[in-house]
């Protein structure tokens, strides 16, 4: 499966795919694994804003992927979590 860094890099390569390809299940699954890895990093190093920023962007990409597949509840949840992270970061 690779390291957490490999999972994040693999997900980042998926985020540049065309809108027509965003329905692909593998892009969603890869991005979900990246979000999980980034959540672990953010929890392990709560003072590292870089982890939270990457997590926020990963969640936005996940929201876009879910939206393209018409999974609106999942898209909304990911987008709202991203906004919550950004608000926490701005409050610091």
mmCIF file of N, CA and C in Angstrom:
data_model
loop_
_atom_site.group_PDB
_atom_site.id
_atom_site.type_symbol
_atom_site.label_atom_id
_atom_site.label_comp_id
_atom_site.label_asym_id
_atom_site.label_seq_id
_atom_site.Cartn_x
_atom_site.Cartn_y
_atom_site.Cartn_z
ATOM 1 N N UNK A 1 0.816 -1.190 0.000
ATOM 2 C CA UNK A 1 0.000 0.000 0.000
ATOM 3 C C UNK A 1 0.857 1.251 0.000
ATOM 4 N N UNK A 2 2.038 1.214 0.583
ATOM 5 C CA UNK A 2 2.914 2.373 0.573
ATOM 6 C C UNK A 2 2.799 3.194 1.840
ATOM 7 N N UNK A 3 3.648 4.166 1.922
ATOM 8 C CA UNK A 3 3.645 5.039 3.091
ATOM 9 C C UNK A 3 2.509 6.046 2.984
ATOM 10 N N UNK A 4 2.264 6.751 4.087
ATOM 11 C CA UNK A 4 1.240 7.790 4.078
ATOM 12 C C UNK A 4 1.602 8.874 3.076
ATOM 13 N N UNK A 5 2.887 9.170 2.960
ATOM 14 C CA UNK A 5 3.328 10.178 1.992
ATOM 15 C C UNK A 5 3.009 9.729 0.565
ATOM 16 N N UNK A 6 3.200 8.431 0.281
ATOM 17 C CA UNK A 6 2.875 7.900 -1.042
ATOM 18 C C UNK A 6 1.378 8.041 -1.330
ATOM 19 N N UNK A 7 0.554 7.780 -0.331
ATOM 20 C CA UNK A 7 -0.899 7.881 -0.497
ATOM 21 C C UNK A 7 -1.282 9.323 -0.801
ATOM 22 N N UNK A 8 -0.684 10.264 -0.093
ATOM 23 C CA UNK A 8 -0.984 11.675 -0.328
ATOM 24 C C UNK A 8 -0.534 12.089 -1.728
ATOM 25 N N UNK A 9 0.654 11.682 -2.134
ATOM 26 C CA UNK A 9 1.134 12.015 -3.491
ATOM 27 C C UNK A 9 0.229 11.415 -4.562
ATOM 28 N N UNK A 10 -0.198 10.195 -4.359
ATOM 29 C CA UNK A 10 -1.074 9.538 -5.322
ATOM 30 C C UNK A 10 -2.398 10.298 -5.429
ATOM 31 N N UNK A 11 -2.920 10.731 -4.298
ATOM 32 C CA UNK A 11 -4.170 11.492 -4.308
ATOM 33 C C UNK A 11 -3.984 12.817 -5.024
ATOM 34 N N UNK A 12 -2.869 13.489 -4.765
ATOM 35 C CA UNK A 12 -2.613 14.774 -5.416
ATOM 36 C C UNK A 12 -2.590 14.625 -6.929
ATOM 37 N N UNK A 13 -2.111 13.498 -7.432
ATOM 38 C CA UNK A 13 -2.098 13.293 -8.880
ATOM 39 C C UNK A 13 -3.512 13.099 -9.417
ATOM 40 N N UNK A 14 -4.423 12.612 -8.604
ATOM 41 C CA UNK A 14 -5.811 12.425 -9.020
ATOM 42 C C UNK A 14 -6.554 13.755 -9.110
ATOM 43 N N UNK A 15 -6.141 14.727 -8.330
ATOM 44 C CA UNK A 15 -6.898 15.973 -8.257
ATOM 45 C C UNK A 15 -6.792 16.807 -9.513
ATOM 46 N N UNK A 16 -5.873 16.480 -10.386
ATOM 47 C CA UNK A 16 -5.752 17.205 -11.640
ATOM 48 C C UNK A 16 -6.539 16.571 -12.777
ATOM 49 N N UNK A 17 -7.315 15.536 -12.480
ATOM 50 C CA UNK A 17 -8.049 14.856 -13.550
ATOM 51 C C UNK A 17 -9.199 15.725 -14.040
ATOM 52 N N UNK A 18 -9.615 15.479 -15.262
ATOM 53 C CA UNK A 18 -10.683 16.276 -15.859
ATOM 54 C C UNK A 18 -12.010 16.009 -15.148
ATOM 55 N N UNK A 19 -12.919 16.943 -15.294
ATOM 56 C CA UNK A 19 -14.228 16.811 -14.653
ATOM 57 C C UNK A 19 -14.932 15.533 -15.115
ATOM 58 N N UNK A 20 -14.754 15.167 -16.363
ATOM 59 C CA UNK A 20 -15.409 13.972 -16.895
ATOM 60 C C UNK A 20 -14.910 12.698 -16.225
ATOM 61 N N UNK A 21 -13.694 12.719 -15.715
ATOM 62 C CA UNK A 21 -13.117 11.535 -15.092
ATOM 63 C C UNK A 21 -13.320 11.494 -13.582
ATOM 64 N N UNK A 22 -13.919 12.503 -13.002
ATOM 65 C CA UNK A 22 -14.030 12.582 -11.541
ATOM 66 C C UNK A 22 -14.968 11.553 -10.940
ATOM 67 N N UNK A 23 -15.726 10.885 -11.753
ATOM 68 C CA UNK A 23 -16.624 9.854 -11.244
ATOM 69 C C UNK A 23 -15.881 8.568 -10.912
ATOM 70 N N UNK A 24 -14.637 8.481 -11.324
ATOM 71 C CA UNK A 24 -13.875 7.250 -11.110
ATOM 72 C C UNK A 24 -13.791 6.917 -9.617
ATOM 73 N N UNK A 25 -14.122 5.705 -9.293
ATOM 74 C CA UNK A 25 -14.112 5.273 -7.898
ATOM 75 C C UNK A 25 -12.708 5.302 -7.311
ATOM 76 N N UNK A 26 -11.700 5.001 -8.126
ATOM 77 C CA UNK A 26 -10.353 4.958 -7.580
ATOM 78 C C UNK A 26 -9.896 6.333 -7.109
ATOM 79 N N UNK A 27 -10.278 7.397 -7.790
ATOM 80 C CA UNK A 27 -9.899 8.739 -7.362
ATOM 81 C C UNK A 27 -10.523 9.066 -6.007
ATOM 82 N N UNK A 28 -11.762 8.671 -5.812
ATOM 83 C CA UNK A 28 -12.435 8.907 -4.539
ATOM 84 C C UNK A 28 -11.765 8.095 -3.432
ATOM 85 N N UNK A 29 -11.523 6.823 -3.701
ATOM 86 C CA UNK A 29 -10.904 5.955 -2.691
ATOM 87 C C UNK A 29 -9.505 6.440 -2.322
ATOM 88 N N UNK A 30 -8.739 6.826 -3.317
ATOM 89 C CA UNK A 30 -7.379 7.314 -3.063
ATOM 90 C C UNK A 30 -7.437 8.598 -2.242
ATOM 91 N N UNK A 31 -8.342 9.493 -2.587
ATOM 92 C CA UNK A 31 -8.464 10.757 -1.858
ATOM 93 C C UNK A 31 -8.952 10.507 -0.433
ATOM 94 N N UNK A 32 -9.855 9.568 -0.241
ATOM 95 C CA UNK A 32 -10.309 9.233 1.118
ATOM 96 C C UNK A 32 -9.148 8.697 1.962
ATOM 97 N N UNK A 33 -8.277 7.879 1.351
ATOM 98 C CA UNK A 33 -7.106 7.385 2.091
ATOM 99 C C UNK A 33 -6.162 8.532 2.422
ATOM 100 N N UNK A 34 -6.000 9.470 1.505
ATOM 101 C CA UNK A 34 -5.137 10.632 1.749
ATOM 102 C C UNK A 34 -5.704 11.490 2.876
ATOM 103 N N UNK A 35 -7.012 11.683 2.877
ATOM 104 C CA UNK A 35 -7.652 12.454 3.950
ATOM 105 C C UNK A 35 -7.399 11.776 5.295
ATOM 106 N N UNK A 36 -7.522 10.471 5.338
ATOM 107 C CA UNK A 36 -7.273 9.739 6.586
ATOM 108 C C UNK A 36 -5.825 9.908 7.044
ATOM 109 N N UNK A 37 -4.893 9.815 6.114
ATOM 110 C CA UNK A 37 -3.477 9.989 6.458
ATOM 111 C C UNK A 37 -3.203 11.411 6.940
ATOM 112 N N UNK A 38 -3.798 12.391 6.285
ATOM 113 C CA UNK A 38 -3.596 13.779 6.684
ATOM 114 C C UNK A 38 -4.259 14.081 8.024
ATOM 115 N N UNK A 39 -5.382 13.436 8.307
ATOM 116 C CA UNK A 39 -6.016 13.595 9.629
ATOM 117 C C UNK A 39 -5.078 13.086 10.730
ATOM 118 N N UNK A 40 -4.446 11.943 10.461
ATOM 119 C CA UNK A 40 -3.503 11.386 11.437
ATOM 120 C C UNK A 40 -2.335 12.345 11.664
ATOM 121 N N UNK A 41 -1.806 12.900 10.585
ATOM 122 C CA UNK A 41 -0.704 13.860 10.720
ATOM 123 C C UNK A 41 -1.129 15.075 11.525
ATOM 124 N N UNK A 42 -2.302 15.613 11.209
ATOM 125 C CA UNK A 42 -2.796 16.799 11.913
ATOM 126 C C UNK A 42 -3.012 16.503 13.397
ATOM 127 N N UNK A 43 -3.482 15.311 13.705
ATOM 128 C CA UNK A 43 -3.698 14.937 15.106
ATOM 129 C C UNK A 43 -2.372 14.736 15.828
ATOM 130 N N UNK A 44 -1.393 14.187 15.131
ATOM 131 C CA UNK A 44 -0.089 13.930 15.751
ATOM 132 C C UNK A 44 0.701 15.213 15.985
ATOM 133 N N UNK A 45 0.516 16.194 15.111
ATOM 134 C CA UNK A 45 1.229 17.467 15.233
ATOM 135 C C UNK A 45 0.233 18.619 15.127
ATOM 136 N N UNK A 46 -0.548 18.853 16.192
ATOM 137 C CA UNK A 46 -1.608 19.866 16.112
ATOM 138 C C UNK A 46 -1.093 21.301 15.898
ATOM 139 N N UNK A 47 0.158 21.565 16.194
ATOM 140 C CA UNK A 47 0.692 22.908 16.002
ATOM 141 C C UNK A 47 1.244 23.134 14.596
ATOM 142 N N UNK A 48 1.243 22.120 13.769
ATOM 143 C CA UNK A 48 1.765 22.231 12.414
ATOM 144 C C UNK A 48 0.624 22.629 11.468
ATOM 145 N N UNK A 49 0.564 23.899 11.120
ATOM 146 C CA UNK A 49 -0.516 24.415 10.272
ATOM 147 C C UNK A 49 -0.465 23.830 8.863
ATOM 148 N N UNK A 50 0.701 23.400 8.430
ATOM 149 C CA UNK A 50 0.830 22.829 7.095
ATOM 150 C C UNK A 50 -0.038 21.579 6.951
ATOM 151 N N UNK A 51 -0.080 20.750 7.988
ATOM 152 C CA UNK A 51 -0.900 19.539 7.939
ATOM 153 C C UNK A 51 -2.378 19.891 7.812
ATOM 154 N N UNK A 52 -2.814 20.873 8.592
ATOM 155 C CA UNK A 52 -4.220 21.268 8.534
ATOM 156 C C UNK A 52 -4.571 21.874 7.177
ATOM 157 N N UNK A 53 -3.669 22.658 6.622
ATOM 158 C CA UNK A 53 -3.927 23.266 5.323
ATOM 159 C C UNK A 53 -4.040 22.188 4.234
ATOM 160 N N UNK A 54 -3.135 21.220 4.264
ATOM 161 C CA UNK A 54 -3.202 20.126 3.280
ATOM 162 C C UNK A 54 -4.473 19.304 3.464
ATOM 163 N N UNK A 55 -4.858 19.076 4.714
ATOM 164 C CA UNK A 55 -6.083 18.342 4.990
ATOM 165 C C UNK A 55 -7.290 19.103 4.451
ATOM 166 N N UNK A 56 -7.313 20.394 4.658
ATOM 167 C CA UNK A 56 -8.416 21.210 4.167
ATOM 168 C C UNK A 56 -8.533 21.123 2.645
ATOM 169 N N UNK A 57 -7.410 21.230 1.945
ATOM 170 C CA UNK A 57 -7.439 21.122 0.482
ATOM 171 C C UNK A 57 -7.841 19.728 0.033
ATOM 172 N N UNK A 58 -7.383 18.708 0.729
ATOM 173 C CA UNK A 58 -7.762 17.337 0.378
ATOM 174 C C UNK A 58 -9.265 17.151 0.535
ATOM 175 N N UNK A 59 -9.833 17.729 1.576
ATOM 176 C CA UNK A 59 -11.276 17.628 1.792
ATOM 177 C C UNK A 59 -12.059 18.345 0.698
ATOM 178 N N UNK A 60 -11.549 19.489 0.245
ATOM 179 C CA UNK A 60 -12.210 20.201 -0.854
ATOM 180 C C UNK A 60 -12.181 19.346 -2.122
ATOM 181 N N UNK A 61 -11.042 18.733 -2.394
ATOM 182 C CA UNK A 61 -10.955 17.860 -3.566
ATOM 183 C C UNK A 61 -11.880 16.660 -3.426
ATOM 184 N N UNK A 62 -11.964 16.116 -2.224
ATOM 185 C CA UNK A 62 -12.878 15.006 -1.990
ATOM 186 C C UNK A 62 -14.320 15.461 -2.210
ATOM 187 N N UNK A 63 -14.653 16.647 -1.751
ATOM 188 C CA UNK A 63 -16.001 17.188 -1.958
ATOM 189 C C UNK A 63 -16.307 17.306 -3.450
ATOM 190 N N UNK A 64 -15.344 17.769 -4.226
ATOM 191 C CA UNK A 64 -15.550 17.893 -5.666
ATOM 192 C C UNK A 64 -15.752 16.531 -6.325
ATOM 193 N N UNK A 65 -14.970 15.561 -5.897
ATOM 194 C CA UNK A 65 -15.120 14.216 -6.452
ATOM 195 C C UNK A 65 -16.488 13.634 -6.123
ATOM 196 N N UNK A 66 -16.924 13.805 -4.872
ATOM 197 C CA UNK A 66 -18.248 13.297 -4.482
ATOM 198 C C UNK A 66 -19.352 14.034 -5.243
ATOM 199 N N UNK A 67 -19.195 15.323 -5.405
ATOM 200 C CA UNK A 67 -20.198 16.109 -6.120
ATOM 201 C C UNK A 67 -20.330 15.640 -7.566
ATOM 202 N N UNK A 68 -19.216 15.350 -8.209
ATOM 203 C CA UNK A 68 -19.243 14.879 -9.594
ATOM 204 C C UNK A 68 -19.971 13.542 -9.711
ATOM 205 N N UNK A 69 -19.942 12.778 -8.614
ATOM 206 C CA UNK A 69 -20.640 11.481 -8.617
ATOM 207 C C UNK A 69 -22.065 11.616 -8.083
ATOM 208 N N UNK A 70 -22.482 12.859 -7.860
ATOM 209 C CA UNK A 70 -23.814 13.179 -7.340
ATOM 210 C C UNK A 70 -24.058 12.606 -5.948
ATOM 211 N N UNK A 71 -22.994 12.540 -5.171
ATOM 212 C CA UNK A 71 -23.076 12.120 -3.770
ATOM 213 C C UNK A 71 -23.015 13.393 -2.919
ATOM 214 N N UNK A 72 -24.131 14.125 -2.964
ATOM 215 C CA UNK A 72 -24.136 15.474 -2.411
ATOM 216 C C UNK A 72 -23.992 15.527 -0.885
ATOM 217 N N UNK A 73 -24.539 14.578 -0.177
ATOM 218 C CA UNK A 73 -24.401 14.580 1.277
ATOM 219 C C UNK A 73 -22.928 14.405 1.677
ATOM 220 N N UNK A 74 -22.242 13.508 0.990
ATOM 221 C CA UNK A 74 -20.814 13.302 1.274
ATOM 222 C C UNK A 74 -20.003 14.522 0.869
ATOM 223 N N UNK A 75 -20.372 15.137 -0.259
ATOM 224 C CA UNK A 75 -19.677 16.341 -0.720
ATOM 225 C C UNK A 75 -19.859 17.463 0.293
ATOM 226 N N UNK A 76 -21.075 17.649 0.773
ATOM 227 C CA UNK A 76 -21.350 18.699 1.765
ATOM 228 C C UNK A 76 -20.556 18.474 3.040
ATOM 229 N N UNK A 77 -20.514 17.231 3.508
ATOM 230 C CA UNK A 77 -19.800 16.929 4.754
ATOM 231 C C UNK A 77 -18.315 17.235 4.622
ATOM 232 N N UNK A 78 -17.718 16.862 3.509
ATOM 233 C CA UNK A 78 -16.291 17.116 3.298
ATOM 234 C C UNK A 78 -16.023 18.614 3.199
ATOM 235 N N UNK A 79 -16.876 19.334 2.479
ATOM 236 C CA UNK A 79 -16.688 20.781 2.336
ATOM 237 C C UNK A 79 -16.850 21.496 3.675
ATOM 238 N N UNK A 80 -17.838 21.094 4.452
ATOM 239 C CA UNK A 80 -18.048 21.719 5.762
ATOM 240 C C UNK A 80 -16.887 21.452 6.714
ATOM 241 N N UNK A 81 -16.335 20.252 6.660
ATOM 242 C CA UNK A 81 -15.168 19.950 7.497
ATOM 243 C C UNK A 81 -13.986 20.816 7.081
ATOM 244 N N UNK A 82 -13.810 21.011 5.784
ATOM 245 C CA UNK A 82 -12.729 21.855 5.291
ATOM 246 C C UNK A 82 -12.888 23.288 5.789
ATOM 247 N N UNK A 83 -14.100 23.810 5.716
ATOM 248 C CA UNK A 83 -14.359 25.176 6.186
ATOM 249 C C UNK A 83 -14.095 25.291 7.681
ATOM 250 N N UNK A 84 -14.470 24.294 8.448
ATOM 251 C CA UNK A 84 -14.221 24.310 9.898
ATOM 252 C C UNK A 84 -12.730 24.367 10.192
ATOM 253 N N UNK A 85 -11.955 23.626 9.431
ATOM 254 C CA UNK A 85 -10.490 23.635 9.612
ATOM 255 C C UNK A 85 -9.935 25.011 9.289
ATOM 256 N N UNK A 86 -10.375 25.589 8.189
ATOM 257 C CA UNK A 86 -9.911 26.930 7.813
ATOM 258 C C UNK A 86 -10.282 27.970 8.861
ATOM 259 N N UNK A 87 -11.473 27.885 9.408
ATOM 260 C CA UNK A 87 -11.888 28.823 10.463
ATOM 261 C C UNK A 87 -11.007 28.696 11.689
ATOM 262 N N UNK A 88 -10.692 27.453 12.073
ATOM 263 C CA UNK A 88 -9.789 27.254 13.225
ATOM 264 C C UNK A 88 -8.415 27.866 12.944
ATOM 265 N N UNK A 89 -7.948 27.659 11.728
ATOM 266 C CA UNK A 89 -6.624 28.201 11.377
ATOM 267 C C UNK A 89 -6.621 29.728 11.421
ATOM 268 N N UNK A 90 -7.684 30.323 10.921
ATOM 269 C CA UNK A 90 -7.773 31.791 10.905
ATOM 270 C C UNK A 90 -7.948 32.372 12.307
ATOM 271 N N UNK A 91 -8.540 31.602 13.200
ATOM 272 C CA UNK A 91 -8.764 32.074 14.559
ATOM 273 C C UNK A 91 -7.477 32.112 15.392
ATOM 274 N N UNK A 92 -6.473 31.439 14.929
ATOM 275 C CA UNK A 92 -5.214 31.396 15.695
ATOM 276 C C UNK A 92 -4.451 32.693 15.593
#
